[in-house]
Short mmCIF file of C-alpha atoms in Angstrom, two decimals:
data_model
loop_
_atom_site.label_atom_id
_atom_site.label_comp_id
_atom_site.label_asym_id
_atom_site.label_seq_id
_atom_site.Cartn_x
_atom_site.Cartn_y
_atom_site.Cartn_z
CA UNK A 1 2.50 19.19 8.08
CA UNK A 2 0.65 15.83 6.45
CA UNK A 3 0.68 12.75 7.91
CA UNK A 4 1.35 10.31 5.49
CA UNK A 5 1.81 6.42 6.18
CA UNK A 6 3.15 4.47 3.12
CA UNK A 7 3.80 0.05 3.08
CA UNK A 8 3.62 -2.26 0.98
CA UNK A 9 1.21 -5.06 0.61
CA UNK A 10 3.89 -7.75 1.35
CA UNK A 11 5.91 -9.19 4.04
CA UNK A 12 9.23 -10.05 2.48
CA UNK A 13 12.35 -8.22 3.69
CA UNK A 14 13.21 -7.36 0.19
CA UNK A 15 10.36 -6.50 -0.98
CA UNK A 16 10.15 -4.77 -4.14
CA UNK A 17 7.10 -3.02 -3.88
CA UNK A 18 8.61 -1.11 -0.35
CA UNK A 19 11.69 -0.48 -2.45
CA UNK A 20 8.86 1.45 -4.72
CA UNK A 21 6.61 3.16 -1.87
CA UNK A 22 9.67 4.42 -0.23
CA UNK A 23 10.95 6.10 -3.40
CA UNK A 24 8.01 7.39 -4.09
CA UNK A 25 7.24 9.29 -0.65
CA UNK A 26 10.88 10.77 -1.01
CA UNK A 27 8.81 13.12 -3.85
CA UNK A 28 6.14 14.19 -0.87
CA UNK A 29 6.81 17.71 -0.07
CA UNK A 30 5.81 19.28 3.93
CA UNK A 31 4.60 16.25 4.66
CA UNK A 32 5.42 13.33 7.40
CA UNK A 33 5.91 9.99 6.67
CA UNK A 34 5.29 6.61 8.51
CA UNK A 35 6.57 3.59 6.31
CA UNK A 36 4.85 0.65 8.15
CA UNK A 37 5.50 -2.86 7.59
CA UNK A 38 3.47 -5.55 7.91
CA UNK A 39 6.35 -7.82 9.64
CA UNK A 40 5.60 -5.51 12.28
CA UNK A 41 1.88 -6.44 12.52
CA UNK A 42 1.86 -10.46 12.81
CA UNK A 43 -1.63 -11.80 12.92
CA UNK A 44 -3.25 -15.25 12.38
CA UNK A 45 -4.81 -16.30 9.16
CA UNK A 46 -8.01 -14.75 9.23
CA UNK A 47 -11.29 -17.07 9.96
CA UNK A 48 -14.58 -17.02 11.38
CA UNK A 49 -13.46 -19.69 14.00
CA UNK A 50 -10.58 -17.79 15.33
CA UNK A 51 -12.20 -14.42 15.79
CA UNK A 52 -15.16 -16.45 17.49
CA UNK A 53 -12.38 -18.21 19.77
CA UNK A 54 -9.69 -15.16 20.00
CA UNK A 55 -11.12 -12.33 19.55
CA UNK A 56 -9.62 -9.51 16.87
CA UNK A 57 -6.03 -9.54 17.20
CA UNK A 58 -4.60 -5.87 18.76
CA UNK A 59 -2.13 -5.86 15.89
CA UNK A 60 -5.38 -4.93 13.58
CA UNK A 61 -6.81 -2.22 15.70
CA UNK A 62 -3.14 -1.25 15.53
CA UNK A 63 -2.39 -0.96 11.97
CA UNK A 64 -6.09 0.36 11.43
CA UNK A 65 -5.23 2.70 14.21
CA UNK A 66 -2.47 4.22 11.58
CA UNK A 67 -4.87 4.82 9.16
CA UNK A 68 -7.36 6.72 10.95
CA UNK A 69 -4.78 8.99 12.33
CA UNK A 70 -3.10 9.55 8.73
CA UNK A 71 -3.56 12.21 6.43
CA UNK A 72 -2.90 9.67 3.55
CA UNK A 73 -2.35 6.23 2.04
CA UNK A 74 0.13 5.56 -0.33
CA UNK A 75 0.68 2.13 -0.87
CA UNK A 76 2.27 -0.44 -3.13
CA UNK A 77 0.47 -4.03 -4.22
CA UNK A 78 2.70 -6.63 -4.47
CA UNK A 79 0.99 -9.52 -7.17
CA UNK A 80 1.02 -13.26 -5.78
CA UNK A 81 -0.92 -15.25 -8.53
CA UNK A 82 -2.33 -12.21 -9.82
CA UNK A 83 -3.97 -11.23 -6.73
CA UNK A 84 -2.99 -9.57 -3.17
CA UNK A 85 -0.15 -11.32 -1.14
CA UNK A 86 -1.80 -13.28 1.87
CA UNK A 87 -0.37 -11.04 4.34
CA UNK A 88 -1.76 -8.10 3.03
CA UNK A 89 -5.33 -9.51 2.61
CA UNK A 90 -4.80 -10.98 6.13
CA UNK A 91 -4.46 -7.34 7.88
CA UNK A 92 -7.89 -6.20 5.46
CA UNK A 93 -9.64 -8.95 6.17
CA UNK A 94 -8.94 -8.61 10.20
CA UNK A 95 -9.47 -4.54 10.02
CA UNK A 96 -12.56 -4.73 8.34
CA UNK A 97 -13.44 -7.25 11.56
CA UNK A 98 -13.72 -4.04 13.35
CA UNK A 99 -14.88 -1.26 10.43
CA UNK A 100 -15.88 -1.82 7.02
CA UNK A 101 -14.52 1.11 5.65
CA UNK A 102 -11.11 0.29 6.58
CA UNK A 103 -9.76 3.34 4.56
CA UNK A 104 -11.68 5.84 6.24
CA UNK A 105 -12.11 7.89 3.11
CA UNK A 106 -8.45 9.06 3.26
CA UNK A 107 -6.64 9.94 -0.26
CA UNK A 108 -4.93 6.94 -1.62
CA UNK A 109 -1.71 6.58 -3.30
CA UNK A 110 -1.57 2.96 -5.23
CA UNK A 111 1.26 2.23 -6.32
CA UNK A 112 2.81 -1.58 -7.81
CA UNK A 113 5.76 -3.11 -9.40
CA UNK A 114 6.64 -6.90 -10.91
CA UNK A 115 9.86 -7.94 -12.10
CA UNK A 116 7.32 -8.83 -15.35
CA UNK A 117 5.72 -6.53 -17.75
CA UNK A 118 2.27 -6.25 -16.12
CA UNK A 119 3.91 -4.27 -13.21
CA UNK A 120 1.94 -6.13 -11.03
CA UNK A 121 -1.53 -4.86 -13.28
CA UNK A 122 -3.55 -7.19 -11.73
CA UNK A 123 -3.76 -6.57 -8.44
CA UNK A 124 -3.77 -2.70 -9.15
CA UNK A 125 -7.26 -3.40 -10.82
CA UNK A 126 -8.73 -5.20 -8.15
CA UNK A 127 -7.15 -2.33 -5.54
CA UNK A 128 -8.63 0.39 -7.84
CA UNK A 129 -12.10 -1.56 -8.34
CA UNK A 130 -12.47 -3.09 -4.63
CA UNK A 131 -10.81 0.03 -2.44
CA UNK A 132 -13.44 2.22 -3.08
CA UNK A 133 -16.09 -0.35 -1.23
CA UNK A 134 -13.99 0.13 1.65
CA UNK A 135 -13.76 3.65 1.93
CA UNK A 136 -10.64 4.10 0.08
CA UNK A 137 -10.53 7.58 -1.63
CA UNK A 138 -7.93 6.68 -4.72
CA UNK A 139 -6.83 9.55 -5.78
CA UNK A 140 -3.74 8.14 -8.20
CA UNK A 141 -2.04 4.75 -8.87
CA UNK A 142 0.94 3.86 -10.90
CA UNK A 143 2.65 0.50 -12.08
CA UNK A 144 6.28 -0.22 -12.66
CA UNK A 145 6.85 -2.82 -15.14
CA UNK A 146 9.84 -4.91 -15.02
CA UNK A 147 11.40 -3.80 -11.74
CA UNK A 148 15.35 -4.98 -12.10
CA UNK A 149 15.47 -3.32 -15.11
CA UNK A 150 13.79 0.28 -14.61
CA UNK A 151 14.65 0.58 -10.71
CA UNK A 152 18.29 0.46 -9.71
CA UNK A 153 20.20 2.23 -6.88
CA UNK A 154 17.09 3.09 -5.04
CA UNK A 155 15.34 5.14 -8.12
CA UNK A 156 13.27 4.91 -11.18
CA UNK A 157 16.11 4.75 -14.10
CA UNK A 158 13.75 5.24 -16.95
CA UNK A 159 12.83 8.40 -17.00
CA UNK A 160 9.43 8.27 -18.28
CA UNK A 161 8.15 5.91 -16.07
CA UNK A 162 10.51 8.58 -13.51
CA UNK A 163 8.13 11.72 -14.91
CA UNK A 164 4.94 9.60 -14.43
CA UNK A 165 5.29 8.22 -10.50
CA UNK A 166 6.07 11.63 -10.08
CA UNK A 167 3.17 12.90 -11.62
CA UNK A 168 0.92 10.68 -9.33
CA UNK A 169 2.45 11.29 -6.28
CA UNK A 170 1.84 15.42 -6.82
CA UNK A 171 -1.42 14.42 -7.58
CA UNK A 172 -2.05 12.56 -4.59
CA UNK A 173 -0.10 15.01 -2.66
CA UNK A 174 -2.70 17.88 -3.77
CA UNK A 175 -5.56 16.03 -2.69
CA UNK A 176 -3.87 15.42 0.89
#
């Protein structure tokens, strides 16, 4: 059986984006998985300063620890600004303290929703442009536009955007 860990890149406790990564793994068939989140990992705000002074945080080698021992990645970007939420650039930044390659070449899953139309586009295309340069192996991705109105009760409601996240996910589950 796979070992799969799936989070999303954000630390609220309603996140959207877990609400997606969660639904999503339900489609993963033989497979076990992890669903992290980064509440569970506090760290400082990255800096040269504090690393000098502190050390890496064990909450890094932690979460990195998770993706070494995983058969697969699947997570979902949430979009601050157009760009990664702090949190989730916080645990890169402090991972790739102790490797580069924080995703250890394992098959990738992106996933990202937005309660606007972009579906949280724009931090997709920095995921599927930067990942690779850190090891990441993306294998498929998928954005949900306008969240409140295509996910209720704990699923995709429109079913074409329903046939496509299911698409990716047996894509990404081949390649596990």
């Amino acid at each position: 059986m796979k070992n799969i860990i799936a989070f999303a890149g954000s630390n609220s406790k309603k996140s959207i984006n877990k609400q997606l990564v969660i639904y999503a793994s339900g489609f993963l068939e033989e497979a076990k998985v992890s669903v992290l989140d980064l509440n569970d990992y506090p760290l400082p705000i990255y800096g040269v300063d504090k690393e000098a002074e502190s050390g890496i945080p064990e909450n890094a080698a932690k979460f990195l620890d998770k993706i070494k021992k995983a058969d697969g990645i699947a997570v979902s970007l949430a979009e601050h600004n157009g760009n990664f939420t702090v949190a989730f650039k916080n645990i890169i930044d402090w991972m790739s303290r102790i490797e580069q390659k924080v995703w250890h070449n394992k098959p990738m899953l992106l996933l990202s929703t937005s309660p606007g139309g972009r579906g949280g586009a724009s931090s997709m295309s920095i995921a599927k442009n930067g990942f690779p340069h850190m090891g990441a192996n993306v294998i498929a991705n998928f954005s949900l536009p306008k969240f409140y109105d295509n996910f209720k009760d704990g699923r995709v409601v429109n079913e074409e955007f329903n046939q496509k996240i299911k698409e990716a996910v047996t894509t990404f589950q081949k390649a596990v």
